[in-house]
Short mmCIF file of C-alpha atoms and ligand atoms in Angstrom, two decimals:
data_model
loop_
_atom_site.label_atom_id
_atom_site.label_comp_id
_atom_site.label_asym_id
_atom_site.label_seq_id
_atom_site.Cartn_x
_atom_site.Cartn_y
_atom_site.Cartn_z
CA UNK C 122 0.00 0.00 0.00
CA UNK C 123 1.08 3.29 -0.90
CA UNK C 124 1.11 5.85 2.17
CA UNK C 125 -1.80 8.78 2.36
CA UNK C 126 -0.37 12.51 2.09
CA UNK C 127 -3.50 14.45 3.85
CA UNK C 128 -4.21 18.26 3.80
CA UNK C 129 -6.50 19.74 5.32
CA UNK C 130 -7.52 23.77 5.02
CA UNK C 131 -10.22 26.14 6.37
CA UNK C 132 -11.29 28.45 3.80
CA UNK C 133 -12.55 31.93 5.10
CA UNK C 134 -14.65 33.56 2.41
CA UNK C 135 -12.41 36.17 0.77
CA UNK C 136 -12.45 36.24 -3.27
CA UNK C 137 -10.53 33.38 -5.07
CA UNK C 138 -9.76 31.45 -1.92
CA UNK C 139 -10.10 28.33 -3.93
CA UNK C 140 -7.01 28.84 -5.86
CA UNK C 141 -5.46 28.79 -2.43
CA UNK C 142 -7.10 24.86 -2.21
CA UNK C 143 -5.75 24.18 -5.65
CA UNK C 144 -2.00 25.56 -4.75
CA UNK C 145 -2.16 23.46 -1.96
CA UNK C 146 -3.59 20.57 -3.84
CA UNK C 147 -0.29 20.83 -6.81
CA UNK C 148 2.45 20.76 -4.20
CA UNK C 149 1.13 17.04 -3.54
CA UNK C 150 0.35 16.06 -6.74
CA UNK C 151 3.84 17.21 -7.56
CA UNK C 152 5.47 15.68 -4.81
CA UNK C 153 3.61 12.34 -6.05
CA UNK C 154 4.53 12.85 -9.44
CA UNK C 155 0.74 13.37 -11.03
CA UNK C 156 0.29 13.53 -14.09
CA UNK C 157 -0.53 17.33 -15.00
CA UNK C 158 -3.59 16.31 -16.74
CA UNK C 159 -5.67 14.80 -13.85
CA UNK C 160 -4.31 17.54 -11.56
CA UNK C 161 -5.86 20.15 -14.15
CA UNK C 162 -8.89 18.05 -14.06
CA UNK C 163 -8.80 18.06 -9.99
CA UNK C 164 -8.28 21.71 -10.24
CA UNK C 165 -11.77 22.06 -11.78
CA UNK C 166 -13.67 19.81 -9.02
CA UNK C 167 -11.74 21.48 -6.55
CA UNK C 168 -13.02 24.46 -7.74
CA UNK C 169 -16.76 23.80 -8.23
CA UNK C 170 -16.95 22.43 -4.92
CA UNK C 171 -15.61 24.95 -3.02
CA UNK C 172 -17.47 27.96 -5.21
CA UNK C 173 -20.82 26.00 -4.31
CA UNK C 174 -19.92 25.67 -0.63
CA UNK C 175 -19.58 29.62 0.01
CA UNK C 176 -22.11 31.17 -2.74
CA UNK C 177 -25.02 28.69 -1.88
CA UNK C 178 -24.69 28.12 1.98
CA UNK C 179 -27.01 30.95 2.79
CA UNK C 180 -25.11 32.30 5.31
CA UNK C 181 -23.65 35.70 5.98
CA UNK C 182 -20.05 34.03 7.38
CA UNK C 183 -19.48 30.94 5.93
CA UNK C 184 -16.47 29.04 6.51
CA UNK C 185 -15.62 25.85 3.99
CA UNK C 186 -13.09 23.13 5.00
CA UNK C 187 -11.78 20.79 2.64
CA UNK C 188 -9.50 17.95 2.87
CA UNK C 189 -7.25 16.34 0.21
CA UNK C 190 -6.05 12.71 0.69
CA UNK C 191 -3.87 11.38 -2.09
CA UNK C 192 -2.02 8.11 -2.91
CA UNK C 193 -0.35 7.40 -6.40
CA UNK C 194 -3.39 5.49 -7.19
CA UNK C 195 -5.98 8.16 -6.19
CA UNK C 196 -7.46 11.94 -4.66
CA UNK C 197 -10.04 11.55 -2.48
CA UNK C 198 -11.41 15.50 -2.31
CA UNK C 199 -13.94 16.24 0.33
CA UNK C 200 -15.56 20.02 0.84
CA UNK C 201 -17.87 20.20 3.77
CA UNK C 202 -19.94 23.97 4.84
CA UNK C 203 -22.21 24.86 7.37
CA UNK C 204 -25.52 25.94 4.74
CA UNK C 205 -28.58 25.77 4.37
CA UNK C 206 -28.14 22.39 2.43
CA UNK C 207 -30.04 21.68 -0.61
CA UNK C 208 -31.42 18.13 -2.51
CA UNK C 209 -29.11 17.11 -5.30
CA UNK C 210 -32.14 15.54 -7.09
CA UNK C 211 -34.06 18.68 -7.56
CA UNK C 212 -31.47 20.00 -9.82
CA UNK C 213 -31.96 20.65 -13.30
CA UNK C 214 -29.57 19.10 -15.77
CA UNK C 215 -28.25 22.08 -17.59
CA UNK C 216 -28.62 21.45 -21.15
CA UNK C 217 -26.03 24.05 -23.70
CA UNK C 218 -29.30 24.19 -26.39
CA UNK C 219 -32.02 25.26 -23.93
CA UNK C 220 -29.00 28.00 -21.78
CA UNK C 221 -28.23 29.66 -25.46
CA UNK C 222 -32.44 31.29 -24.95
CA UNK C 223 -32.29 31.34 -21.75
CA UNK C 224 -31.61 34.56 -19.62
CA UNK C 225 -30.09 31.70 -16.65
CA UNK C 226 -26.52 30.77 -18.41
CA UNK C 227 -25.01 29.26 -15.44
CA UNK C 228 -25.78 25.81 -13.58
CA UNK C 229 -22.64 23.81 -14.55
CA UNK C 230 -20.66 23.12 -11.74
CA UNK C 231 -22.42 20.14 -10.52
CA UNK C 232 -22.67 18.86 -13.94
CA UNK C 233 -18.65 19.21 -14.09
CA UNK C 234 -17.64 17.80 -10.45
CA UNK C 235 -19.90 14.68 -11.84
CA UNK C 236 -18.49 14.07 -15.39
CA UNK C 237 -14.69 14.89 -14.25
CA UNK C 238 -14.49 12.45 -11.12
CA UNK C 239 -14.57 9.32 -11.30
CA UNK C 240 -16.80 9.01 -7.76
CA UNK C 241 -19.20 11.83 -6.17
CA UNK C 242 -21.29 12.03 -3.34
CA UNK C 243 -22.99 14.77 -2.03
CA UNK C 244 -24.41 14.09 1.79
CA UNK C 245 -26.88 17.43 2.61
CA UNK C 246 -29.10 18.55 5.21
CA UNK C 247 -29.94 21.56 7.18
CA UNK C 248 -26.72 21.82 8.77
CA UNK C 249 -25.12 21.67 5.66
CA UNK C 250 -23.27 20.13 2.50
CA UNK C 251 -20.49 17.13 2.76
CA UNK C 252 -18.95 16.39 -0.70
CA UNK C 253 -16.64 13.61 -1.45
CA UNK C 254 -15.01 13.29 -4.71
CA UNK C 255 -12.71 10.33 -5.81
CA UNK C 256 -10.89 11.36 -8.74
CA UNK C 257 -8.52 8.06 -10.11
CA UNK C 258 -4.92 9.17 -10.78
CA UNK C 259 -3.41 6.46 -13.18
CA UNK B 109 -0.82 30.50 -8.17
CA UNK B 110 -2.55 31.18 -10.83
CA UNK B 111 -2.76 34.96 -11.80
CA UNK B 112 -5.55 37.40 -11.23
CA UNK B 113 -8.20 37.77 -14.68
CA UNK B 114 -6.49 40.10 -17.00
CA UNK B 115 -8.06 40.83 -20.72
CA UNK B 116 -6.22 42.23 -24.03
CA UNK B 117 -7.50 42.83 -27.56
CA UNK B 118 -6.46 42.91 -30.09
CA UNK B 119 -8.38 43.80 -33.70
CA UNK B 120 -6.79 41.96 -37.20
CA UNK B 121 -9.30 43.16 -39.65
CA UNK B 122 -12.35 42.17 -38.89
CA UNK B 123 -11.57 39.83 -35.91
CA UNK B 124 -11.59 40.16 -32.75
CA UNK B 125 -9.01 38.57 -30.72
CA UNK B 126 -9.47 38.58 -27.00
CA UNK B 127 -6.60 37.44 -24.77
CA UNK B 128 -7.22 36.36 -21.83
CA UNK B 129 -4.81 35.83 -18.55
CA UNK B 130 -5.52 34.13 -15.13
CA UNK B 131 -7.74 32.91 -13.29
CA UNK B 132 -11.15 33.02 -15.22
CA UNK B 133 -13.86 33.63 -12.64
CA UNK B 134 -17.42 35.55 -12.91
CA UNK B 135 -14.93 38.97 -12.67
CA UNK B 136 -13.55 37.68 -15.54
CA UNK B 137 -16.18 36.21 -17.26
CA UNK B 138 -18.07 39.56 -17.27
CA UNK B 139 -15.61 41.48 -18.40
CA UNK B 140 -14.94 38.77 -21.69
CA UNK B 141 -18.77 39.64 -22.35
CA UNK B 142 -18.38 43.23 -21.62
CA UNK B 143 -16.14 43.92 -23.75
CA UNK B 144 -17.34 41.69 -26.47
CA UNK B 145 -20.49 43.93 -26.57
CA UNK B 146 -18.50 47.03 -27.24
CA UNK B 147 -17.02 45.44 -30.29
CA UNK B 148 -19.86 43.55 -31.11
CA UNK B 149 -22.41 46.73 -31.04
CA UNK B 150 -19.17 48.03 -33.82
CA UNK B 151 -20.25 45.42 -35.81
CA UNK B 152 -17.64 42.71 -35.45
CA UNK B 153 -19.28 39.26 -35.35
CA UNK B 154 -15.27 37.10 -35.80
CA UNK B 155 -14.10 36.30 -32.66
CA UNK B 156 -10.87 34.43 -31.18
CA UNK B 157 -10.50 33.44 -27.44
CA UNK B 158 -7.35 33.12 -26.92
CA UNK B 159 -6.53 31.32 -23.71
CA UNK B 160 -2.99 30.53 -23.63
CA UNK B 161 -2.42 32.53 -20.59
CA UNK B 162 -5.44 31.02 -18.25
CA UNK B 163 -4.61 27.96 -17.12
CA UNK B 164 -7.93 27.99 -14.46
CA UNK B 165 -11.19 28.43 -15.09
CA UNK B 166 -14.87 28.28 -12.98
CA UNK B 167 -18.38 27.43 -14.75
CA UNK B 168 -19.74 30.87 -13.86
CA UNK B 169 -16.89 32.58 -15.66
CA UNK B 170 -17.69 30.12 -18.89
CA UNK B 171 -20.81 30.36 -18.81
CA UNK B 172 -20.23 34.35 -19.54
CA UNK B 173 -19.23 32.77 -22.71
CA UNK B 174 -22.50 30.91 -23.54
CA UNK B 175 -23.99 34.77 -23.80
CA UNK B 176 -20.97 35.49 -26.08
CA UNK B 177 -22.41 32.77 -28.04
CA UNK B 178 -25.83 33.10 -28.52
CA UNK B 179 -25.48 36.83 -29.34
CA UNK B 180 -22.43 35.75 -32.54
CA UNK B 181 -25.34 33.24 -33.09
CA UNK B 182 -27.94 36.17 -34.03
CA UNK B 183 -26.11 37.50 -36.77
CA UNK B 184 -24.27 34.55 -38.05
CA UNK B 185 -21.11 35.26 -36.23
CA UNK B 186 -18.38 32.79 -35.23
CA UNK B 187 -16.02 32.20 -32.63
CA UNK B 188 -12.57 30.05 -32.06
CA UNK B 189 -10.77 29.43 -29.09
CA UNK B 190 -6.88 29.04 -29.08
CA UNK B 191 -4.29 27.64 -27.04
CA UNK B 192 -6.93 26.01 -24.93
CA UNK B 193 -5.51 23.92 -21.79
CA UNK B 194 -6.49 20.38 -21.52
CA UNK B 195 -8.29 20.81 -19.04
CA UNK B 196 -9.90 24.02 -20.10
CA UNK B 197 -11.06 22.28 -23.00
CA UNK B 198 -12.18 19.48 -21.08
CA UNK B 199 -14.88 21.46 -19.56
CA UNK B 200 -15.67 23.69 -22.43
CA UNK B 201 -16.79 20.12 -23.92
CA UNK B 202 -18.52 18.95 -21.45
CA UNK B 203 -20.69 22.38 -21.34
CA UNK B 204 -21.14 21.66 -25.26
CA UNK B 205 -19.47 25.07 -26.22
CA UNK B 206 -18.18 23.01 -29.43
CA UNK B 207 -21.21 22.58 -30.84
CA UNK B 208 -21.29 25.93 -31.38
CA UNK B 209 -17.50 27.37 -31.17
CA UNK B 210 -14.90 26.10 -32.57
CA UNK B 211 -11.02 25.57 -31.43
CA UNK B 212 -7.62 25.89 -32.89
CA UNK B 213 -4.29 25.20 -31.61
CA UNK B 214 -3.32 29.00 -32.16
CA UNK B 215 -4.17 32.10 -32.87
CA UNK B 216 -2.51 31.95 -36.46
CA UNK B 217 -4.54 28.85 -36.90
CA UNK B 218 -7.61 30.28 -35.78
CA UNK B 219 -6.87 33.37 -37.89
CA UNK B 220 -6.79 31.39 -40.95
CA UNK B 221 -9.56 29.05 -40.34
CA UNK B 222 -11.77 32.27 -40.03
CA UNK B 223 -10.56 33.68 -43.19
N1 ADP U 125 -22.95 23.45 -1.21
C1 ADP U 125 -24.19 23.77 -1.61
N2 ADP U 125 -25.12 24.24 -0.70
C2 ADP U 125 -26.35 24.55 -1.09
N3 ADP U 125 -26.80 24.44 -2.37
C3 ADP U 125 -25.95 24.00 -3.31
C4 ADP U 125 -24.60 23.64 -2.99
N4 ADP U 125 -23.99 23.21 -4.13
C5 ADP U 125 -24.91 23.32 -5.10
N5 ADP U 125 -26.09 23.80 -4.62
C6 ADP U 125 -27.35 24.00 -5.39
O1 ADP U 125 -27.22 23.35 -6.64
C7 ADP U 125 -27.40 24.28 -7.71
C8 ADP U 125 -26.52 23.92 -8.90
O2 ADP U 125 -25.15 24.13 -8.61
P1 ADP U 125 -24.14 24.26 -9.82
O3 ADP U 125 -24.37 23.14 -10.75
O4 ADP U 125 -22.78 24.42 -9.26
O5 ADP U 125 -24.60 25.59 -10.57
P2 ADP U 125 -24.56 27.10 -10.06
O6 ADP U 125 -23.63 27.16 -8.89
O7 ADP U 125 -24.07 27.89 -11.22
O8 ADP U 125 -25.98 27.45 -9.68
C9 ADP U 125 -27.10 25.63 -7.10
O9 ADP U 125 -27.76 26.69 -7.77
C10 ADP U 125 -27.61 25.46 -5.68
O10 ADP U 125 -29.01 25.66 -5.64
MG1 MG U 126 -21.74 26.29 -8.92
#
């Protein structure tokens, strides 16, 4: 078994924090030798996660941690906040035909974490939002 | 880290070329469309994104892009991206941007596929 490098960051909610995350995140991947096209594609669940976590917790502080353990084999990503929650189900699939007449463009990052990793799971309530992302690194 | 957004354009006839740097973000993706409406109102409807210089993206700065779009799409306009990274161009697929924009592996490239 390979041994687990583990970081593990509070975010406070000042603009482009998550490219704190991602720095954080390449200085592992580096150190494990990654190849720089799965960390690119980390970078962009990394992202989406964390983006989510402040903009839609509802709440006036928020705080985000997030936690990267990595092995040669894999990066197991996981972005918890304190929100209002919300139910994965009840969102629309965004759909590039029907956002080209539409006046609501956005709606992607979900869409993104879920086609980029290889595992997702979003855990949700009223005390908040746990997301774990396996992304495969071979 | 990657940089903060930073924008340059550049006119070659009647393209547009818009050059973008850092971190792509909604900042960022509202100044792309922005600007594009200046130029657009002028009349051009040729665009190239060049993104050689952005190595990060988020969806709400793309999807500033999808308005860039649908507005070249009213009056049979066209737009190429350039120097895309992979994983850039990973997620401009997956948000089906191709199937309405197309992408080059430079701006000369892009140049001549639009003339
Ligand atoms: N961490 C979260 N807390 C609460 N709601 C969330 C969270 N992440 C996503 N959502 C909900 O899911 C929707 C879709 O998210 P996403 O696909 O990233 O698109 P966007 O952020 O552009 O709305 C959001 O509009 C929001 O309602
Ligand atoms: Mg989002």
């Amino acid at each position: 078994m390979e041994p687990n490098i583990k970081l593990k960051m509070t975010l406070p909610r000042i603009p482009d924090i998550e490219l704190v995350a991602i720095e954080g995140l390449d200085r592992m991947a580096r150190h494990m030798g990654i190849p720089e096209e799965k960390i690119g594609e980390a970078h962009v669940l990394v992202t989406e996660a964390v983006i989510n976590a402040f903009e839609h917790s509802g709440q006036s502080r928020p705080v985000v941690r997030i936690e990267f353990t990595m092995n040669q084999e894999k990066l197991i990503i996981f972005v918890r906040d304190y929100g209002k929650g919300f139910d994965p189900g009840a969102v629309e699939q965004p759909d590039i035909d029907k956002k080209l007449s539409s006046g609501h463009k956005r709606g992607w990052g979900l869409k993104l974490m879920e086609t980029m990793s290889d595992d997702l799971l979003i855990e949700s309530d009223d005390k908040g939002t746990r997301i774990t992302i396996i992304k495969n690194l071979k | 880290m990657e940089a903060e957004f930073a924008l340059k354009t550049e006119v070659r006839g009647d393209v547009l070329i818009m050059a973008t740097s850092g971190y792509v973000n909604n900042d960022g993706g509202q100044q792309i469309a922005s600007v594009f409406e200046e130029y657009h109102a002028k009349g051009f409807s040729r665009v190239v994104m060049d993104m050689k210089e952005s190595k990060v993206v988020n969806s709400i700065g793309i999807s500033f892009l999808i308005e860039v779009i649908e507005k070249l799409n009213d009056n049979n306009g066209k737009l190429i991206f350039a120097n895309l990274a992979p994983s850039i161009e990973k997620t401009l697929s997956i948000m089906g941007l191709f199937n309405y924009a197309a992408k080059e592996s430079s701006v000369d490239k892009a140049l001549a596929a639009l003339a």
